[in-house]
Short mmCIF file of C-alpha atoms and ligand atoms in Angstrom, two decimals:
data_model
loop_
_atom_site.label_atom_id
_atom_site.label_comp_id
_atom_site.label_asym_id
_atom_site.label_seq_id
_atom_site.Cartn_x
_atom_site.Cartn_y
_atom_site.Cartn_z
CA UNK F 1055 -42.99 -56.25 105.17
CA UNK F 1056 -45.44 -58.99 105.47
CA UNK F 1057 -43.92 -62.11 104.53
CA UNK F 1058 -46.66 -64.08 105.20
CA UNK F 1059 -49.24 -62.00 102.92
CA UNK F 1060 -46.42 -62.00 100.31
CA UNK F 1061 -46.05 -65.96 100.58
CA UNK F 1062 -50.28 -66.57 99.99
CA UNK F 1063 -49.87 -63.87 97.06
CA UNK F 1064 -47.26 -65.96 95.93
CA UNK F 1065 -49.02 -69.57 96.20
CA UNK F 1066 -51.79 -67.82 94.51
CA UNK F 1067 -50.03 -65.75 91.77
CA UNK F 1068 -47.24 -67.43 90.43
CA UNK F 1069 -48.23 -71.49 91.74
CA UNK F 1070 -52.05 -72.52 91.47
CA UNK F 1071 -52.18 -70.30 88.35
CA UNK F 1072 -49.76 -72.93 86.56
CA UNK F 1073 -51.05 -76.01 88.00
CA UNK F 1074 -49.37 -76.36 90.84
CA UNK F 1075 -52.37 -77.65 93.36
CA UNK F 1076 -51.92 -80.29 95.16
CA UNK F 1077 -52.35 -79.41 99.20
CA UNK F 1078 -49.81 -80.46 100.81
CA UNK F 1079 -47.21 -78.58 98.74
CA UNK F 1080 -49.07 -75.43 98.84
CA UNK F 1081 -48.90 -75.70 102.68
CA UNK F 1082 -45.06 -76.02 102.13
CA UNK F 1083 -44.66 -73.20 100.32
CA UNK F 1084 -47.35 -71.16 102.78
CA UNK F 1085 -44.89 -71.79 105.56
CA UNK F 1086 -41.50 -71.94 104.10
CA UNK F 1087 -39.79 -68.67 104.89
CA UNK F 1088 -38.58 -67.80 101.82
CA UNK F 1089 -37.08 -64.46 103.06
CA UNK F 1090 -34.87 -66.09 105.14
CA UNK F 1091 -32.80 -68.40 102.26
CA UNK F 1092 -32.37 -64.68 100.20
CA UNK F 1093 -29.72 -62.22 101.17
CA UNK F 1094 -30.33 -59.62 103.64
CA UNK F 1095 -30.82 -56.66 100.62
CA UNK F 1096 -33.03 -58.79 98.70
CA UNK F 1097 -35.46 -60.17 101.22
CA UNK F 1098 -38.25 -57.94 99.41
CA UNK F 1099 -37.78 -59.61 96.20
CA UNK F 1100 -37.62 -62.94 98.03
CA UNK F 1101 -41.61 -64.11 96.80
CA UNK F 1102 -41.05 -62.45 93.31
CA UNK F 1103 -41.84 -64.83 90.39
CA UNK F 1104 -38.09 -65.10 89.41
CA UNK F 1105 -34.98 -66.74 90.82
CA UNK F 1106 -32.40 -64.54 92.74
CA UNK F 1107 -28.42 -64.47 93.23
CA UNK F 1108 -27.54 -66.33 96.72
CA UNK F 1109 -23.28 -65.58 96.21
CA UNK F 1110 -20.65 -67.14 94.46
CA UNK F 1111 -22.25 -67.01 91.40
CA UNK F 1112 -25.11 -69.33 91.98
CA UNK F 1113 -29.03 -68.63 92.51
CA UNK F 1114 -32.04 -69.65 93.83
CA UNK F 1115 -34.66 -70.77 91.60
CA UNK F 1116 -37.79 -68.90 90.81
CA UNK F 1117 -40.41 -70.48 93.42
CA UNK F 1118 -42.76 -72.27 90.74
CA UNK F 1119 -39.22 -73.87 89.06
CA UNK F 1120 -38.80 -74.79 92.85
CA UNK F 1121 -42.71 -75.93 93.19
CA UNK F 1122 -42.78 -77.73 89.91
CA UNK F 1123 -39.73 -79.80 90.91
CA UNK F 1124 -41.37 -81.05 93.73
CA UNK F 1125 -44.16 -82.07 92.33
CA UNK F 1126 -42.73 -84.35 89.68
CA UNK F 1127 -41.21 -85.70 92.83
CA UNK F 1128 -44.33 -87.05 93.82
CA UNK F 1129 -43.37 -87.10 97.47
CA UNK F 1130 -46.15 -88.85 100.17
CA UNK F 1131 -43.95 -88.54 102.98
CA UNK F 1132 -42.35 -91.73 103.18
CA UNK F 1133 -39.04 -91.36 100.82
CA UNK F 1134 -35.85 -90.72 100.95
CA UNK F 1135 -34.54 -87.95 98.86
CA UNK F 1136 -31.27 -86.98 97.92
CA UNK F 1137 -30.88 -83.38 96.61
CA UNK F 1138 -27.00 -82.08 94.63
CA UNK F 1139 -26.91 -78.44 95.00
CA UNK F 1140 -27.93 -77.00 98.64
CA UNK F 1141 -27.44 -73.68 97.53
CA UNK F 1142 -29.53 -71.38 100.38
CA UNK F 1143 -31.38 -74.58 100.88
CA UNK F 1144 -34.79 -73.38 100.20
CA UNK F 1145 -35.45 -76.14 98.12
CA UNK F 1146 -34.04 -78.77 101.11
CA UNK F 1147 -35.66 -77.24 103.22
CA UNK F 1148 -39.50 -77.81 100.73
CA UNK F 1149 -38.66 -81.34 100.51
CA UNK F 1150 -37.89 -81.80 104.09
CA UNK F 1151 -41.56 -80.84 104.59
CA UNK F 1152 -42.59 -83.05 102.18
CA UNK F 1153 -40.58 -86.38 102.54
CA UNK F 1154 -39.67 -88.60 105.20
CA UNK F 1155 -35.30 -87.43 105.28
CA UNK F 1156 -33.63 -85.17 102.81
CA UNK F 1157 -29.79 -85.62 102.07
CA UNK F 1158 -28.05 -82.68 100.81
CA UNK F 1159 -24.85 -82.00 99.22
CA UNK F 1160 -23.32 -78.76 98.07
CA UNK F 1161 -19.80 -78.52 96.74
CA UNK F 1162 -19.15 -74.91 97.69
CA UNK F 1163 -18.36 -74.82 101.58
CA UNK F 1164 -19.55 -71.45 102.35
CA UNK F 1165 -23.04 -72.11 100.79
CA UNK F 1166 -22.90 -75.68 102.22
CA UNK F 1167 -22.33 -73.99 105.77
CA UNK F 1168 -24.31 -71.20 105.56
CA UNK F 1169 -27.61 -73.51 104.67
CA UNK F 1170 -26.89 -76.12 107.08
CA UNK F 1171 -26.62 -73.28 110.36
CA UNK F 1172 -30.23 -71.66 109.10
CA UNK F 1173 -31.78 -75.17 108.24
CA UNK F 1174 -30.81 -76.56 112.08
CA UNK F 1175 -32.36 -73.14 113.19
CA UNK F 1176 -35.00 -73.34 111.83
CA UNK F 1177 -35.53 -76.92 113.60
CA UNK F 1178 -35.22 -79.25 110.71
CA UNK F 1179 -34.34 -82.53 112.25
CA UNK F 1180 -34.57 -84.61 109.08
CA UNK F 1181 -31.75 -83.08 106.64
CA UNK F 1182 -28.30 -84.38 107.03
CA UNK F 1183 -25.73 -82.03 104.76
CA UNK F 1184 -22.48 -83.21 103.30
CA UNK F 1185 -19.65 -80.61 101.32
CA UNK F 1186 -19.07 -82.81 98.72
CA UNK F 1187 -18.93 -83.53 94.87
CA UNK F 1188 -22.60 -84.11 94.41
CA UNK F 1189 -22.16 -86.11 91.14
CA UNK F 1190 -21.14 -89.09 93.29
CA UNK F 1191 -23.66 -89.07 95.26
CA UNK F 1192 -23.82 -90.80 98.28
CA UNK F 1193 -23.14 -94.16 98.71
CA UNK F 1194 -23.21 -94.87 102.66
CA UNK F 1195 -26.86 -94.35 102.07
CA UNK F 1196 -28.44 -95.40 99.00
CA UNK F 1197 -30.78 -96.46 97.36
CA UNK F 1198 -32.61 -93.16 97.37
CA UNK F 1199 -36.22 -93.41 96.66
CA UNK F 1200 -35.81 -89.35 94.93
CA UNK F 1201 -33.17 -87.70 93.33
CA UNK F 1202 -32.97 -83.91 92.59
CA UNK F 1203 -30.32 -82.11 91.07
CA UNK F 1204 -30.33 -78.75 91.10
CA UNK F 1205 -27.98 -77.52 88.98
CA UNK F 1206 -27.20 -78.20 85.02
CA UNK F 1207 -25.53 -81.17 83.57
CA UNK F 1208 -25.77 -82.65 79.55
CA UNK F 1209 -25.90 -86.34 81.02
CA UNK F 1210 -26.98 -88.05 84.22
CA UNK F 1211 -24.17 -89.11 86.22
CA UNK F 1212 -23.49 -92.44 86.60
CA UNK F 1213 -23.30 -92.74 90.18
CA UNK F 1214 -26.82 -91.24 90.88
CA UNK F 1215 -28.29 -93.03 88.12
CA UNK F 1216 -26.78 -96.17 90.05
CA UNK F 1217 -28.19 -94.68 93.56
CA UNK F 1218 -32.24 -94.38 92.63
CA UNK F 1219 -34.15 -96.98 93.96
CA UNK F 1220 -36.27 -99.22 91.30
CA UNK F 1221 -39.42 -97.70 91.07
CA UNK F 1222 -37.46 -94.23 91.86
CA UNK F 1223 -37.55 -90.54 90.34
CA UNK F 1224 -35.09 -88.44 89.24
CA UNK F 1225 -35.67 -84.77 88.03
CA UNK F 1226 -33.29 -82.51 86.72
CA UNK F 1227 -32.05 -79.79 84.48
CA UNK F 1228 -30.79 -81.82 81.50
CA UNK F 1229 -28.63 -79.73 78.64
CA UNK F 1230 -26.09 -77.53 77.72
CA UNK F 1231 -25.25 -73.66 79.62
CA UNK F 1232 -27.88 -70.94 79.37
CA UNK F 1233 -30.55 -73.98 78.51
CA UNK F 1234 -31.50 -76.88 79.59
CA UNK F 1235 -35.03 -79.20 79.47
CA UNK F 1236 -36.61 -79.64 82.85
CA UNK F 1237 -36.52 -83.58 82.70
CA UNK F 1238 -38.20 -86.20 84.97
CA UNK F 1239 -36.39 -89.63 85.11
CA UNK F 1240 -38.24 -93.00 86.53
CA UNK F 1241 -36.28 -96.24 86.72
CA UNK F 1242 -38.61 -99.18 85.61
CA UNK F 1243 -36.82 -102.64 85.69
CA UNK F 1244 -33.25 -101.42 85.90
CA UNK F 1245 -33.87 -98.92 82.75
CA UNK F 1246 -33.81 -95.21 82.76
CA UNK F 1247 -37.44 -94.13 81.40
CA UNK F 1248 -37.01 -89.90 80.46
CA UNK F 1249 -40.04 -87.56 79.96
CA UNK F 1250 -39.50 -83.88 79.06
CA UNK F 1251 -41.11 -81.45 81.22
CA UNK F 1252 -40.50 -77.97 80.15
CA UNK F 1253 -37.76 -75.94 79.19
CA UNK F 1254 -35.52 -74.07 82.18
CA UNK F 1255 -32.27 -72.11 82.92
CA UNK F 1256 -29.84 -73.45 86.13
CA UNK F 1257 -26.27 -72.85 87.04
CA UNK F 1258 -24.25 -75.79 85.59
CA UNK F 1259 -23.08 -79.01 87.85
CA UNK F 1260 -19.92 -78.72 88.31
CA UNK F 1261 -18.18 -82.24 89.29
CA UNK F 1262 -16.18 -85.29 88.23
CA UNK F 1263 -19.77 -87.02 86.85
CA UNK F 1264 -21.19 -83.78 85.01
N1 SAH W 943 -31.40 -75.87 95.44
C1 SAH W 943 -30.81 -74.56 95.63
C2 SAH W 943 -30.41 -73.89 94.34
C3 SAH W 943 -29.16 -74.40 93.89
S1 SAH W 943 -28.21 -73.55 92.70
C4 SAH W 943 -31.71 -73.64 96.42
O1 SAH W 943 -32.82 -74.03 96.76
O2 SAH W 943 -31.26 -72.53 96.73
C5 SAH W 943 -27.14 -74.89 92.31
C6 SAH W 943 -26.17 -75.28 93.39
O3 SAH W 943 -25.51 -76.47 92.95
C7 SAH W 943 -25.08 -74.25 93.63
O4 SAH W 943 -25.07 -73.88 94.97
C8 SAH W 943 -23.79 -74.98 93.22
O5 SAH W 943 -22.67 -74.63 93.99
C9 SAH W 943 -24.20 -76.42 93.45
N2 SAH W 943 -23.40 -77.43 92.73
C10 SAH W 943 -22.89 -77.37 91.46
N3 SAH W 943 -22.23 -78.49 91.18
C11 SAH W 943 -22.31 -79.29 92.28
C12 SAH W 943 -21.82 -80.60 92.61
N4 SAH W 943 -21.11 -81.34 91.76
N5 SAH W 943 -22.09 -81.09 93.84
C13 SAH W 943 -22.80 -80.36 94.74
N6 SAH W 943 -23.29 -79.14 94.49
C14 SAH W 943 -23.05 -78.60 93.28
#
């Protein structure tokens, strides 16, 4: 297989076709191994517009859910992000690319270790990882500048609303199982300001916050 033919027919089949432009992301996606954060018997689906089982019941997302994400994050280089939900760490490892550090947290241990050994292989320098319930974030080092959450929840828990930085984003899956609305969060003078983004499927948060 050629992964890296599949990852430009990606980029241009399933990202640019939806608006998803902007260069520096592209690049991301270009040289992400995607391949690598599927299991070994799926690896040819791995660039395939949809998302794909990783274990224990959870996925990872179709690459333009993963893409659009991203974007709303509006990410220079500069921030801090925290993401809730490692999963194979695809998505940590887009970010990481992207932004300045990336904070991860994944409540099930064998995902949590399984992303953080391929992630250090791979040389990422700027992710730190933590097995943890995500919905309390982490407080030894906010305020976060981003916050992503990966994973379903009907209400934005409190301690990561308290964690963004003013000025900060927040995206997330927002709703009940089986559907949700892709929503972008952005904290303007303490308040919570929501915008709707599109309507999306994730595995639900599962925590003392969700
Ligand atoms: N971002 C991932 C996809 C994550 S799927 C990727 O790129 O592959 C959602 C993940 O959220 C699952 O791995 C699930 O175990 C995790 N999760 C659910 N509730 C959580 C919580 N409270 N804290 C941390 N992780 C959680």
């Amino acid at each position: 297989m050629d992964y890296q033919a599949l990852r430009k027919i990606m980029v241009e089949e399933q990202l640019i076709p939806r608006g998803i432009t902007g260069e520096r992301l592209i690049n991301a996606f270009l040289k992400v191994e995607r391949h690598k954060f599927t299991p070994q018997d799926l690896k040819d689906n791995a660039y395939a517009d949809f998302p794909l089982p990783i274990g224990q019941a959870q996925t990872i997302s179709q690459p333009y859910i993963v893409a659009l994400m991203t974007e709303i994050l509006d990410l220079s280089g500069e921030e801090k992000v925290l993401e809730i939900g490692t999963g194979s760490g695809y998505q940590a490892a887009i970010l990481a690319e992207l932004a300045k550090e990336v904070y991860t947290i994944e409540r099930l241990e064998g995902l949590a270790n399984k992303a953080k050994e391929l992630l250090s292989g791979l040389g990422y320098q700027n992710i730190k990882f933590k097995c943890a319930d995500g919905t309390l974030g982490w407080p030894e080092e906010a305020p976060f500048d981003r916050i992503i959450i990966t994973a379903a929840t009907s209400a934005i828990p409190l301690p990561l609303a308290q964690q963004l930085k003013e000025g900060g984003r927040l995206v997330l899956p927002l709703g009940e199982n089986f559907s949700q609305v892709l929503t972008l969060v952005i904290k303007k003078n303490g308040n919570l300001e929501s915008e709707n983004i599109c309507g999306c499927v994730f595995v639900p948060l599962v925590g003392g916050f969700s």
